[in-house]
């Protein structure tokens, strides 16, 4: 795809192919030996306990003598391609048509009035300027 010996500059070749220059120069590093052992163990534990997330797998691994944190375990899980069962969801109401939303009506004697706004927008807090 990119020929380093070609007379056309690498920058221009990357532009023609449609990739960034960083992708041309980046050489991926192989996982360390300890990460490979950890990934093998995560894979075995995930097959035995498919409901276990990064926190529970971290606890299993810590009991077996591996000393790694939750975030490192989560990173290795994503490299392995283990599906994430539970993700955090926002706690506020999404687009429930029955939910009333309020906005501050500016002008003389500020008032809160119901309005139809996008679910992504939040009403201002009372007392804020």
N, CA, C and O atoms as a printed pandas DataFrame, in Angstrom:
     atom_number atom_name residue_name chain_id  residue_number  x_coord  y_coord  z_coord
0              1         N          UNK        A               1    0.832   -1.178    0.000
1              2        CA          UNK        A               1    0.000    0.000    0.000
2              3         C          UNK        A               1    0.880    1.247    0.000
3              4         O          UNK        A               1    0.793    2.062   -0.919
4              5         N          UNK        A               2    1.719    1.404    1.008
5              6        CA          UNK        A               2    2.649    2.536    1.066
6              7         C          UNK        A               2    4.040    1.994    0.737
7              8         O          UNK        A               2    4.526    1.070    1.390
8              9         N          UNK        A               3    4.667    2.572   -0.269
9             10        CA          UNK        A               3    6.001    2.145   -0.680
10            11         C          UNK        A               3    6.997    3.200   -0.213
11            12         O          UNK        A               3    6.974    4.334   -0.691
12            13         N          UNK        A               4    7.860    2.833    0.710
13            14        CA          UNK        A               4    8.810    3.784    1.280
14            15         C          UNK        A               4    9.921    4.149    0.291
15            16         O          UNK        A               4   10.578    5.177    0.453
16            17         N          UNK        A               5   10.131    3.321   -0.723
17            18        CA          UNK        A               5   11.194    3.596   -1.688
18            19         C          UNK        A               5   10.701    4.382   -2.901
19            20         O          UNK        A               5   11.504    4.761   -3.753
20            21         N          UNK        A               6    9.422    4.628   -2.991
21            22        CA          UNK        A               6    8.847    5.348   -4.132
22            23         C          UNK        A               6    9.256    6.818   -4.097
23            24         O          UNK        A               6    9.541    7.363   -3.030
24            25         N          UNK        A               7    9.284    7.461   -5.274
25            26        CA          UNK        A               7    9.685    8.874   -5.337
26            27         C          UNK        A               7    8.617    9.797   -4.751
27            28         O          UNK        A               7    8.931   10.894   -4.290
28            29         N          UNK        A               8    7.377    9.364   -4.765
29            30        CA          UNK        A               8    6.287   10.156   -4.181
30            31         C          UNK        A               8    6.437   10.164   -2.665
31            32         O          UNK        A               8    6.608    9.101   -2.068
32            33         N          UNK        A               9    6.378   11.325   -2.026
33            34        CA          UNK        A               9    6.567   11.380   -0.564
34            35         C          UNK        A               9    5.510   10.544    0.180
35            36         O          UNK        A               9    4.379   10.380   -0.277
36            37         N          UNK        A              10    5.919   10.034    1.322
37            38        CA          UNK        A              10    5.034    9.201    2.137
38            39         C          UNK        A              10    3.787    9.982    2.536
39            40         O          UNK        A              10    2.691    9.424    2.592
40            41         N          UNK        A              11    3.955   11.268    2.811
41            42        CA          UNK        A              11    2.810   12.102    3.177
42            43         C          UNK        A              11    1.763   12.092    2.072
43            44         O          UNK        A              11    0.571   11.936    2.336
44            45         N          UNK        A              12    2.212   12.258    0.845
45            46        CA          UNK        A              12    1.294   12.291   -0.296
46            47         C          UNK        A              12    0.681   10.915   -0.539
47            48         O          UNK        A              12   -0.499   10.815   -0.876
48            49         N          UNK        A              13    1.471    9.850   -0.372
49            50        CA          UNK        A              13    0.938    8.492   -0.541
50            51         C          UNK        A              13   -0.165    8.220    0.472
51            52         O          UNK        A              13   -1.203    7.651    0.134
52            53         N          UNK        A              14    0.068    8.631    1.721
53            54        CA          UNK        A              14   -0.933    8.426    2.767
54            55         C          UNK        A              14   -2.193    9.210    2.455
55            56         O          UNK        A              14   -3.303    8.733    2.686
56            57         N          UNK        A              15   -2.021   10.413    1.931
57            58        CA          UNK        A              15   -3.169   11.242    1.578
58            59         C          UNK        A              15   -3.982   10.596    0.456
59            60         O          UNK        A              15   -5.212   10.609    0.493
60            61         N          UNK        A              16   -3.294   10.030   -0.542
61            62        CA          UNK        A              16   -3.980    9.380   -1.662
62            63         C          UNK        A              16   -4.723    8.126   -1.225
63            64         O          UNK        A              16   -5.816    7.843   -1.715
64            65         N          UNK        A              17   -4.129    7.377   -0.304
65            66        CA          UNK        A              17   -4.756    6.149    0.184
66            67         C          UNK        A              17   -5.903    6.480    1.137
67            68         O          UNK        A              17   -6.846    5.701    1.274
68            69         N          UNK        A              18   -5.821    7.636    1.792
69            70        CA          UNK        A              18   -6.883    8.048    2.703
70            71         C          UNK        A              18   -6.636    7.666    4.142
71            72         O          UNK        A              18   -7.584    7.480    4.906
72            73         N          UNK        A              19   -5.365    7.542    4.530
73            74        CA          UNK        A              19   -5.041    7.247    5.928
74            75         C          UNK        A              19   -4.150    8.358    6.461
75            76         O          UNK        A              19   -3.556    9.114    5.692
76            77         N          UNK        A              20   -4.062    8.451    7.775
77            78        CA          UNK        A              20   -3.235    9.497    8.373
78            79         C          UNK        A              20   -1.767    9.078    8.343
79            80         O          UNK        A              20   -1.441    7.894    8.248
80            81         N          UNK        A              21   -0.895   10.074    8.426
81            82        CA          UNK        A              21    0.539    9.767    8.440
82            83         C          UNK        A              21    0.916    8.961    9.672
83            84         O          UNK        A              21    1.812    8.119    9.618
84            85         N          UNK        A              22    0.230    9.217   10.787
85            86        CA          UNK        A              22    0.532    8.483   12.015
86            87         C          UNK        A              22    0.353    6.986   11.838
87            88         O          UNK        A              22    1.098    6.195   12.418
88            89         N          UNK        A              23   -0.633    6.593   11.039
89            90        CA          UNK        A              23   -0.847    5.167   10.794
90            91         C          UNK        A              23    0.269    4.573    9.945
91            92         O          UNK        A              23    0.538    3.374   10.026
92            93         N          UNK        A              24    0.916    5.394    9.137
93            94        CA          UNK        A              24    2.010    4.903    8.298
94            95         C          UNK        A              24    3.236    4.619    9.153
95            96         O          UNK        A              24    3.895    3.595    8.974
96            97         N          UNK        A              25    3.545    5.522   10.083
97            98        CA          UNK        A              25    4.763    5.396   10.875
98            99         C          UNK        A              25    4.592    4.529   12.116
99           100         O          UNK        A              25    5.583    4.078   12.690
100          101         N          UNK        A              26    3.365    4.292   12.535
101          102        CA          UNK        A              26    3.124    3.533   13.763
102          103         C          UNK        A              26    3.424    2.061   13.554
103          104         O          UNK        A              26    2.912    1.450   12.616
104          105         N          UNK        A              27    4.233    1.497   14.402
105          106        CA          UNK        A              27    4.504    0.061   14.381
106          107         C          UNK        A              27    3.975   -0.529   15.680
107          108         O          UNK        A              27    4.484   -0.201   16.752
108          109         N          UNK        A              28    2.963   -1.393   15.612
109          110        CA          UNK        A              28    2.377   -1.932   16.838
110          111         C          UNK        A              28    3.384   -2.793   17.608
111          112         O          UNK        A              28    4.159   -3.551   17.025
112          113         N          UNK        A              29    3.345   -2.650   18.919
113          114        CA          UNK        A              29    4.212   -3.451   19.776
114          115         C          UNK        A              29    3.511   -4.748   20.128
115          116         O          UNK        A              29    2.293   -4.789   20.299
116          117         N          UNK        A              30    4.288   -5.787   20.233
117          118        CA          UNK        A              30    3.735   -7.070   20.671
118          119         C          UNK        A              30    3.462   -6.992   22.174
119          120         O          UNK        A              30    4.138   -6.266   22.904
120          121         N          UNK        A              31    2.473   -7.741   22.616
121          122        CA          UNK        A              31    2.136   -7.764   24.037
122          123         C          UNK        A              31    3.270   -8.429   24.806
123          124         O          UNK        A              31    3.910   -9.359   24.315
124          125         N          UNK        A              32    3.504   -7.944   26.007
125          126        CA          UNK        A              32    4.574   -8.519   26.832
126          127         C          UNK        A              32    4.194   -9.939   27.241
127          128         O          UNK        A              32    3.043  -10.358   27.113
128          129         N          UNK        A              33    5.184  -10.660   27.732
129          130        CA          UNK        A              33    4.959  -12.050   28.125
130          131         C          UNK        A              33    3.962  -12.146   29.282
131          132         O          UNK        A              33    3.115  -13.038   29.314
132          133         N          UNK        A              34    4.075  -11.217   30.227
133          134        CA          UNK        A              34    3.144  -11.253   31.367
134          135         C          UNK        A              34    1.725  -10.930   30.906
135          136         O          UNK        A              34    0.766  -11.517   31.407
136          137         N          UNK        A              35    1.578   -9.986   29.940
137          138        CA          UNK        A              35    0.250   -9.684   29.410
138          139         C          UNK        A              35   -0.324  -10.869   28.647
139          140         O          UNK        A              35   -1.528  -11.116   28.712
140          141         N          UNK        A              36    0.511  -11.603   27.929
141          142        CA          UNK        A              36    0.031  -12.773   27.194
142          143         C          UNK        A              36   -0.473  -13.854   28.152
143          144         O          UNK        A              36   -1.514  -14.470   27.924
144          145         N          UNK        A              37    0.295  -14.071   29.236
145          146        CA          UNK        A              37   -0.160  -15.049   30.241
146          147         C          UNK        A              37   -1.472  -14.605   30.871
147          148         O          UNK        A              37   -2.380  -15.410   31.075
148          149         N          UNK        A              38   -1.560  -13.318   31.175
149          150        CA          UNK        A              38   -2.766  -12.773   31.783
150          151         C          UNK        A              38   -3.951  -12.887   30.831
151          152         O          UNK        A              38   -5.055  -13.220   31.262
152          153         N          UNK        A              39   -3.742  -12.615   29.538
153          154        CA          UNK        A              39   -4.834  -12.711   28.565
154          155         C          UNK        A              39   -5.319  -14.149   28.414
155          156         O          UNK        A              39   -6.517  -14.389   28.265
156          157         N          UNK        A              40   -4.394  -15.104   28.454
157          158        CA          UNK        A              40   -4.800  -16.518   28.385
158          159         C          UNK        A              40   -5.666  -16.871   29.589
159          160         O          UNK        A              40   -6.682  -17.553   29.456
160          161         N          UNK        A              41   -5.255  -16.402   30.765
161          162        CA          UNK        A              41   -6.014  -16.707   31.984
162          163         C          UNK        A              41   -7.370  -16.001   31.976
163          164         O          UNK        A              41   -8.367  -16.572   32.417
164          165         N          UNK        A              42   -7.411  -14.757   31.476
165          166        CA          UNK        A              42   -8.684  -14.028   31.365
166          167         C          UNK        A              42   -9.623  -14.768   30.434
167          168         O          UNK        A              42  -10.821  -14.867   30.703
168          169         N          UNK        A              43   -9.082  -15.293   29.331
169          170        CA          UNK        A              43   -9.904  -16.021   28.369
170          171         C          UNK        A              43  -10.512  -17.265   29.011
171          172         O          UNK        A              43  -11.695  -17.551   28.827
172          173         N          UNK        A              44   -9.697  -18.003   29.764
173          174        CA          UNK        A              44  -10.202  -19.210   30.442
174          175         C          UNK        A              44  -11.261  -18.841   31.479
175          176         O          UNK        A              44  -12.311  -19.480   31.555
176          177         N          UNK        A              45  -10.983  -17.810   32.274
177          178        CA          UNK        A              45  -11.946  -17.391   33.294
178          179         C          UNK        A              45  -13.238  -16.862   32.667
179          180         O          UNK        A              45  -14.327  -17.085   33.196
180          181         N          UNK        A              46  -13.111  -16.165   31.544
181          182        CA          UNK        A              46  -14.310  -15.626   30.890
182          183         C          UNK        A              46  -15.179  -16.745   30.336
183          184         O          UNK        A              46  -16.405  -16.642   30.355
184          185         N          UNK        A              47  -14.559  -17.815   29.841
185          186        CA          UNK        A              47  -15.347  -18.952   29.360
186          187         C          UNK        A              47  -16.047  -19.661   30.516
187          188         O          UNK        A              47  -17.171  -20.142   30.371
188          189         N          UNK        A              48  -15.369  -19.723   31.668
189          190        CA          UNK        A              48  -15.972  -20.371   32.840
190          191         C          UNK        A              48  -17.029  -19.486   33.488
191          192         O          UNK        A              48  -18.027  -19.989   34.004
192          193         N          UNK        A              49  -16.820  -18.174   33.465
193          194        CA          UNK        A              49  -17.733  -17.218   34.095
194          195         C          UNK        A              49  -18.060  -16.098   33.098
195          196         O          UNK        A              49  -17.498  -15.008   33.207
196          197         N          UNK        A              50  -18.945  -16.338   32.139
197          198        CA          UNK        A              50  -19.208  -15.319   31.116
198          199         C          UNK        A              50  -19.878  -14.061   31.662
199          200         O          UNK        A              50  -19.885  -13.025   30.998
200          201         N          UNK        A              51  -20.431  -14.143   32.846
201          202        CA          UNK        A              51  -21.102  -12.991   33.458
202          203         C          UNK        A              51  -20.120  -12.073   34.168
203          204         O          UNK        A              51  -20.482  -10.962   34.554
204          205         N          UNK        A              52  -18.879  -12.521   34.346
205          206        CA          UNK        A              52  -17.902  -11.755   35.113
206          207         C          UNK        A              52  -17.367  -10.592   34.297
207          208         O          UNK        A              52  -16.991  -10.752   33.136
208          209         N          UNK        A              53  -17.338   -9.429   34.914
209          210        CA          UNK        A              53  -16.772   -8.249   34.280
210          211         C          UNK        A              53  -15.329   -8.058   34.709
211          212         O          UNK        A              53  -14.719   -8.948   35.301
212          213         N          UNK        A              54  -14.797   -6.896   34.406
213          214        CA          UNK        A              54  -13.395   -6.623   34.704
214          215         C          UNK        A              54  -13.119   -6.662   36.208
215          216         O          UNK        A              54  -12.065   -7.131   36.639
216          217         N          UNK        A              55  -14.074   -6.166   37.005
217          218        CA          UNK        A              55  -13.848   -6.140   38.455
218          219         C          UNK        A              55  -13.810   -7.551   39.048
219          220         O          UNK        A              55  -12.940   -7.869   39.858
220          221         N          UNK        A              56  -14.759   -8.387   38.637
221          222        CA          UNK        A              56  -14.792   -9.741   39.175
222          223         C          UNK        A              56  -13.601  -10.550   38.676
223          224         O          UNK        A              56  -13.013  -11.319   39.437
224          225         N          UNK        A              57  -13.241  -10.385   37.404
225          226        CA          UNK        A              57  -12.077  -11.090   36.875
226          227         C          UNK        A              57  -10.803  -10.629   37.574
227          228         O          UNK        A              57   -9.909  -11.435   37.829
228          229         N          UNK        A              58  -10.717   -9.335   37.886
229          230        CA          UNK        A              58   -9.562   -8.829   38.631
230          231         C          UNK        A              58   -9.463   -9.522   39.985
231          232         O          UNK        A              58   -8.375   -9.897   40.421
232          233         N          UNK        A              59  -10.606   -9.690   40.645
233          234        CA          UNK        A              59  -10.596  -10.352   41.949
234          235         C          UNK        A              59  -10.162  -11.811   41.828
235          236         O          UNK        A              59   -9.378  -12.301   42.641
236          237         N          UNK        A              60  -10.683  -12.514   40.794
237          238        CA          UNK        A              60  -10.259  -13.901   40.558
238          239         C          UNK        A              60   -8.748  -13.966   40.338
239          240         O          UNK        A              60   -8.066  -14.823   40.901
240          241         N          UNK        A              61   -8.235  -13.055   39.514
241          242        CA          UNK        A              61   -6.812  -13.062   39.178
242          243         C          UNK        A              61   -5.951  -12.694   40.379
243          244         O          UNK        A              61   -4.867  -13.250   40.560
244          245         N          UNK        A              62   -6.421  -11.766   41.195
245          246        CA          UNK        A              62   -5.657  -11.399   42.397
246          247         C          UNK        A              62   -5.554  -12.563   43.362
247          248         O          UNK        A              62   -4.525  -12.740   44.015
248          249         N          UNK        A              63   -6.624  -13.370   43.459
249          250        CA          UNK        A              63   -6.579  -14.554   44.333
250          251         C          UNK        A              63   -5.588  -15.589   43.823
251          252         O          UNK        A              63   -5.030  -16.366   44.597
252          253         N          UNK        A              64   -5.372  -15.590   42.485
253          254        CA          UNK        A              64   -4.434  -16.561   41.894
254          255         C          UNK        A              64   -2.995  -16.050   41.894
255          256         O          UNK        A              64   -2.085  -16.769   41.481
256          257         N          UNK        A              65   -2.780  -14.811   42.355
257          258        CA          UNK        A              65   -1.428  -14.289   42.452
258          259         C          UNK        A              65   -1.081  -13.233   41.418
259          260         O          UNK        A              65    0.000  -12.646   41.479
260          261         N          UNK        A              66   -1.967  -12.979   40.476
261          262        CA          UNK        A              66   -1.723  -11.911   39.511
262          263         C          UNK        A              66   -2.029  -10.580   40.198
263          264         O          UNK        A              66   -3.085  -10.433   40.814
264          265         N          UNK        A              67   -1.141   -9.636   40.101
265          266        CA          UNK        A              67   -1.347   -8.331   40.730
266          267         C          UNK        A              67   -1.569   -7.273   39.660
267          268         O          UNK        A              67   -0.638   -6.563   39.281
268          269         N          UNK        A              68   -2.796   -7.168   39.175
269          270        CA          UNK        A              68   -3.148   -6.184   38.167
270          271         C          UNK        A              68   -4.419   -5.478   38.580
271          272         O          UNK        A              68   -5.223   -6.019   39.339
272          273         N          UNK        A              69   -4.598   -4.286   38.086
273          274        CA          UNK        A              69   -5.777   -3.499   38.408
274          275         C          UNK        A              69   -6.912   -3.739   37.429
275          276         O          UNK        A              69   -6.745   -4.388   36.396
276          277         N          UNK        A              70   -8.060   -3.203   37.778
277          278        CA          UNK        A              70   -9.269   -3.378   36.973
278          279         C          UNK        A              70   -9.114   -2.793   35.587
279          280         O          UNK        A              70   -9.545   -3.402   34.608
280          281         N          UNK        A              71   -8.512   -1.632   35.486
281          282        CA          UNK        A              71   -8.397   -0.985   34.175
282          283         C          UNK        A              71   -7.496   -1.766   33.239
283          284         O          UNK        A              71   -7.763   -1.852   32.040
284          285         N          UNK        A              72   -6.431   -2.334   33.779
285          286        CA          UNK        A              72   -5.549   -3.145   32.932
286          287         C          UNK        A              72   -6.282   -4.398   32.472
287          288         O          UNK        A              72   -6.156   -4.808   31.318
288          289         N          UNK        A              73   -7.046   -5.005   33.372
289          290        CA          UNK        A              73   -7.834   -6.180   32.998
290          291         C          UNK        A              73   -8.861   -5.806   31.936
291          292         O          UNK        A              73   -9.068   -6.561   30.987
292          293         N          UNK        A              74   -9.508   -4.651   32.083
293          294        CA          UNK        A              74  -10.488   -4.206   31.093
294          295         C          UNK        A              74   -9.829   -3.952   29.738
295          296         O          UNK        A              74  -10.405   -4.274   28.699
296          297         N          UNK        A              75   -8.626   -3.378   29.745
297          298        CA          UNK        A              75   -7.902   -3.141   28.501
298          299         C          UNK        A              75   -7.579   -4.457   27.805
299          300         O          UNK        A              75   -7.757   -4.586   26.594
300          301         N          UNK        A              76   -7.105   -5.426   28.569
301          302        CA          UNK        A              76   -6.774   -6.721   27.974
302          303         C          UNK        A              76   -8.035   -7.444   27.498
303          304         O          UNK        A              76   -8.002   -8.163   26.500
304          305         N          UNK        A              77   -9.136   -7.254   28.206
305          306        CA          UNK        A              77  -10.399   -7.857   27.752
306          307         C          UNK        A              77  -10.816   -7.273   26.414
307          308         O          UNK        A              77  -11.301   -7.996   25.544
308          309         N          UNK        A              78  -10.631   -5.965   26.243
309          310        CA          UNK        A              78  -11.006   -5.354   24.967
310          311         C          UNK        A              78  -10.067   -5.808   23.853
311          312         O          UNK        A              78  -10.500   -5.964   22.712
312          313         N          UNK        A              79   -8.791   -6.022   24.166
313          314        CA          UNK        A              79   -7.861   -6.552   23.165
314          315         C          UNK        A              79   -8.248   -7.963   22.754
315          316         O          UNK        A              79   -8.113   -8.340   21.590
316          317         N          UNK        A              80   -8.731   -8.743   23.719
317          318        CA          UNK        A              80   -9.169  -10.111   23.417
318          319         C          UNK        A              80  -10.482  -10.125   22.636
319          320         O          UNK        A              80  -10.796  -11.093   21.943
320          321         N          UNK        A              81  -11.230   -9.053   22.756
321          322        CA          UNK        A              81  -12.521   -9.013   22.084
322          323         C          UNK        A              81  -13.639   -9.610   22.915
323          324         O          UNK        A              81  -14.689   -9.973   22.384
324          325         N          UNK        A              82  -13.416   -9.713   24.216
325          326        CA          UNK        A              82  -14.469  -10.225   25.093
326          327         C          UNK        A              82  -15.613   -9.228   25.126
327          328         O          UNK        A              82  -15.387   -8.036   25.332
328          329         N          UNK        A              83  -16.824   -9.693   24.928
329          330        CA          UNK        A              83  -17.949   -8.751   24.911
330          331         C          UNK        A              83  -18.216   -8.177   26.286
331          332         O          UNK        A              83  -18.096   -8.870   27.296
332          333         N          UNK        A              84  -18.578   -6.907   26.318
333          334        CA          UNK        A              84  -18.944   -6.266   27.575
334          335         C          UNK        A              84  -20.428   -6.460   27.758
335          336         O          UNK        A              84  -21.230   -6.012   26.938
336          337         N          UNK        A              85  -20.791   -7.122   28.825
337          338        CA          UNK        A              85  -22.206   -7.422   29.041
338          339         C          UNK        A              85  -22.960   -6.214   29.546
339          340         O          UNK        A              85  -24.038   -5.895   29.046
340          341         N          UNK        A              86  -22.406   -5.547   30.524
341          342        CA          UNK        A              86  -23.122   -4.455   31.161
342          343         C          UNK        A              86  -22.334   -3.167   30.969
343          344         O          UNK        A              86  -21.147   -3.101   31.287
344          345         N          UNK        A              87  -22.990   -2.163   30.455
345          346        CA          UNK        A              87  -22.346   -0.867   30.310
346          347         C          UNK        A              87  -23.126    0.140   31.134
347          348         O          UNK        A              87  -24.317   -0.040   31.391
348          349         N          UNK        A              88  -22.454    1.187   31.540
349          350        CA          UNK        A              88  -23.133    2.219   32.320
350          351         C          UNK        A              88  -24.082    2.991   31.426
351          352         O          UNK        A              88  -23.745    3.335   30.293
352          353         N          UNK        A              89  -25.244    3.254   31.933
353          354        CA          UNK        A              89  -26.221    4.045   31.205
354          355         C          UNK        A              89  -26.526    5.292   32.020
355          356         O          UNK        A              89  -26.454    5.260   33.249
356          357         N          UNK        A              90  -26.863    6.382   31.357
357          358        CA          UNK        A              90  -27.234    7.568   32.120
358          359         C          UNK        A              90  -28.488    7.306   32.944
359          360         O          UNK        A              90  -29.374    6.559   32.527
360          361         N          UNK        A              91  -28.550    7.918   34.098
361          362        CA          UNK        A              91  -29.675    7.653   34.986
362          363         C          UNK        A              91  -30.862    8.554   34.702
363          364         O          UNK        A              91  -31.962    8.289   35.187
364          365         N          UNK        A              92  -30.665    9.615   33.927
365          366        CA          UNK        A              92  -31.785   10.512   33.672
366          367         C          UNK        A              92  -32.689    9.941   32.594
367          368         O          UNK        A              92  -32.286    9.065   31.829
368          369         N          UNK        A              93  -33.903   10.440   32.542
369          370        CA          UNK        A              93  -34.863    9.965   31.554
370          371         C          UNK        A              93  -34.383   10.324   30.154
371          372         O          UNK        A              93  -33.852   11.413   29.933
372          373         N          UNK        A              94  -34.568    9.428   29.231
373          374        CA          UNK        A              94  -34.117    9.674   27.864
374          375         C          UNK        A              94  -35.163   10.468   27.099
375          376         O          UNK        A              94  -35.215   11.693   27.213
376          377         N          UNK        A              95  -35.980    9.802   26.338
377          378        CA          UNK        A              95  -36.935   10.515   25.505
378          379         C          UNK        A              95  -38.347   10.017   25.783
379          380         O          UNK        A              95  -39.122    9.752   24.864
380          381         N          UNK        A              96  -38.663    9.896   27.055
381          382        CA          UNK        A              96  -39.997    9.468   27.433
382          383         C          UNK        A              96  -40.964   10.615   27.120
383          384         O          UNK        A              96  -40.801   11.715   27.647
384          385         N          UNK        A              97  -41.962   10.372   26.277
385          386        CA          UNK        A              97  -42.843   11.470   25.897
386          387         C          UNK        A              97  -43.621   12.064   27.069
387          388         O          UNK        A              97  -44.051   13.215   26.997
388          389         N          UNK        A              98  -43.808   11.308   28.137
389          390        CA          UNK        A              98  -44.565   11.812   29.273
390          391         C          UNK        A              98  -43.735   12.636   30.237
391          392         O          UNK        A              98  -44.287   13.242   31.155
392          393         N          UNK        A              99  -42.421   12.675   30.053
393          394        CA          UNK        A              99  -41.552   13.398   30.962
394          395         C          UNK        A              99  -41.625   14.885   30.678
395          396         O          UNK        A              99  -41.446   15.317   29.540
396          397         N          UNK        A             100  -41.890   15.672   31.720
397          398        CA          UNK        A             100  -41.922   17.129   31.555
398          399         C          UNK        A             100  -40.525   17.671   31.718
399          400         O          UNK        A             100  -39.789   17.282   32.625
400          401         N          UNK        A             101  -40.172   18.567   30.835
401          402        CA          UNK        A             101  -38.895   19.246   30.924
402          403         C          UNK        A             101  -39.172   20.713   31.167
403          404         O          UNK        A             101  -40.182   21.257   30.720
404          405         N          UNK        A             102  -38.260   21.344   31.882
405          406        CA          UNK        A             102  -38.478   22.733   32.277
406          407         C          UNK        A             102  -37.326   23.589   31.802
407          408         O          UNK        A             102  -36.195   23.115   31.698
408          409         N          UNK        A             103  -37.603   24.838   31.515
409          410        CA          UNK        A             103  -36.559   25.787   31.182
410          411         C          UNK        A             103  -36.838   27.088   31.912
411          412         O          UNK        A             103  -37.966   27.365   32.321
412          413         N          UNK        A             104  -35.807   27.864   32.065
413          414        CA          UNK        A             104  -35.938   29.141   32.755
414          415         C          UNK        A             104  -36.330   30.200   31.728
415          416         O          UNK        A             104  -35.653   30.378   30.715
416          417         N          UNK        A             105  -37.392   30.874   31.994
417          418        CA          UNK        A             105  -37.850   31.936   31.108
418          419         C          UNK        A             105  -37.168   33.214   31.558
419          420         O          UNK        A             105  -37.381   33.692   32.672
420          421         N          UNK        A             106  -36.348   33.756   30.676
421          422        CA          UNK        A             106  -35.611   34.954   31.057
422          423         C          UNK        A             106  -36.500   36.180   30.904
423          424         O          UNK        A             106  -37.503   36.168   30.189
424          425         N          UNK        A             107  -36.115   37.188   31.568
425          426        CA          UNK        A             107  -36.884   38.414   31.512
426          427         C          UNK        A             107  -37.249   38.856   32.907
427          428         O          UNK        A             107  -36.613   38.461   33.884
428          429         N          UNK        A             108  -38.275   39.678   32.996
429          430        CA          UNK        A             108  -38.692   40.212   34.275
430          431         C          UNK        A             108  -39.287   39.106   35.141
431          432         O          UNK        A             108  -40.243   38.450   34.725
432          433         N          UNK        A             109  -38.748   38.888   36.327
433          434        CA          UNK        A             109  -39.255   37.857   37.243
434          435         C          UNK        A             109  -39.063   36.462   36.665
435          436         O          UNK        A             109  -40.021   35.836   36.210
436          437         N          UNK        A             110  -37.809   35.970   36.683
437          438        CA          UNK        A             110  -37.519   34.663   36.086
438          439         C          UNK        A             110  -38.497   33.607   36.556
439          440         O          UNK        A             110  -38.810   33.529   37.744
440          441         N          UNK        A             111  -38.980   32.795   35.635
441          442        CA          UNK        A             111  -39.926   31.724   35.954
442          443         C          UNK        A             111  -39.475   30.451   35.270
443          444         O          UNK        A             111  -38.762   30.478   34.267
444          445         N          UNK        A             112  -39.900   29.349   35.827
445          446        CA          UNK        A             112  -39.663   28.058   35.200
446          447         C          UNK        A             112  -40.936   27.695   34.447
447          448         O          UNK        A             112  -42.032   27.692   35.006
448          449         N          UNK        A             113  -40.763   27.390   33.170
449          450        CA          UNK        A             113  -41.918   27.043   32.350
450          451         C          UNK        A             113  -41.641   25.723   31.644
451          452         O          UNK        A             113  -40.494   25.448   31.291
452          453         N          UNK        A             114  -42.670   24.897   31.427
453          454        CA          UNK        A             114  -42.446   23.645   30.696
454          455         C          UNK        A             114  -42.106   23.940   29.237
455          456         O          UNK        A             114  -42.588   24.914   28.659
456          457         N          UNK        A             115  -41.286   23.102   28.665
457          458        CA          UNK        A             115  -40.919   23.298   27.272
458          459         C          UNK        A             115  -40.665   21.953   26.616
459          460         O          UNK        A             115  -40.507   20.937   27.292
460          461         N          UNK        A             116  -40.629   21.959   25.312
461          462        CA          UNK        A             116  -40.296   20.760   24.547
462          463         C          UNK        A             116  -38.878   20.929   24.026
463          464         O          UNK        A             116  -38.650   21.604   23.023
464          465         N          UNK        A             117  -37.925   20.307   24.720
465          466        CA          UNK        A             117  -36.537   20.417   24.302
466          467         C          UNK        A             117  -36.005   19.035   24.001
467          468         O          UNK        A             117  -36.600   18.022   24.367
468          469         N          UNK        A             118  -34.889   19.020   23.336
469          470        CA          UNK        A             118  -34.222   17.775   22.995
470          471         C          UNK        A             118  -33.793   17.072   24.282
471          472         O          UNK        A             118  -33.469   17.727   25.274
472          473         N          UNK        A             119  -33.792   15.731   24.263
473          474        CA          UNK        A             119  -33.432   14.973   25.457
474          475         C          UNK        A             119  -31.981   15.189   25.849
475          476         O          UNK        A             119  -31.628   14.986   27.011
476          477         N          UNK        A             120  -31.129   15.595   24.913
477          478        CA          UNK        A             120  -29.726   15.809   25.221
478          479         C          UNK        A             120  -29.475   17.095   25.975
479          480         O          UNK        A             120  -28.422   17.240   26.594
480          481         N          UNK        A             121  -30.411   18.040   25.945
481          482        CA          UNK        A             121  -30.225   19.297   26.650
482          483         C          UNK        A             121  -30.757   19.172   28.068
483          484         O          UNK        A             121  -31.761   18.502   28.311
484          485         N          UNK        A             122  -30.090   19.809   28.980
485          486        CA          UNK        A             122  -30.536   19.777   30.372
486          487         C          UNK        A             122  -31.049   21.148   30.760
487          488         O          UNK        A             122  -30.500   22.157   30.318
488          489         N          UNK        A             123  -32.084   21.208   31.570
489          490        CA          UNK        A             123  -32.553   22.497   32.035
490          491         C          UNK        A             123  -31.551   23.123   32.995
491          492         O          UNK        A             123  -30.797   22.415   33.662
492          493         N          UNK        A             124  -31.543   24.425   33.065
493          494        CA          UNK        A             124  -30.641   25.107   33.994
494          495         C          UNK        A             124  -31.091   24.855   35.418
495          496         O          UNK        A             124  -32.275   24.637   35.677
496          497         N          UNK        A             125  -30.153   24.884   36.329
497          498        CA          UNK        A             125  -30.499   24.700   37.734
498          499         C          UNK        A             125  -31.081   26.001   38.287
499          500         O          UNK        A             125  -30.761   27.092   37.817
500          501         N          UNK        A             126  -31.925   25.861   39.277
501          502        CA          UNK        A             126  -32.507   27.035   39.904
502          503         C          UNK        A             126  -31.411   27.826   40.604
503          504         O          UNK        A             126  -30.568   27.261   41.301
504          505         N          UNK        A             127  -31.436   29.137   40.410
505          506        CA          UNK        A             127  -30.473   29.997   41.066
506          507         C          UNK        A             127  -29.215   30.228   40.266
507          508         O          UNK        A             127  -28.371   31.030   40.666
508          509         N          UNK        A             128  -29.064   29.536   39.126
509          510        CA          UNK        A             128  -27.853   29.772   38.328
510          511         C          UNK        A             128  -28.075   30.969   37.429
511          512         O          UNK        A             128  -29.210   31.225   37.025
512          513         N          UNK        A             129  -27.024   31.715   37.101
513          514        CA          UNK        A             129  -27.193   32.931   36.286
514          515         C          UNK        A             129  -27.543   32.623   34.850
515          516         O          UNK        A             129  -27.716   33.539   34.046
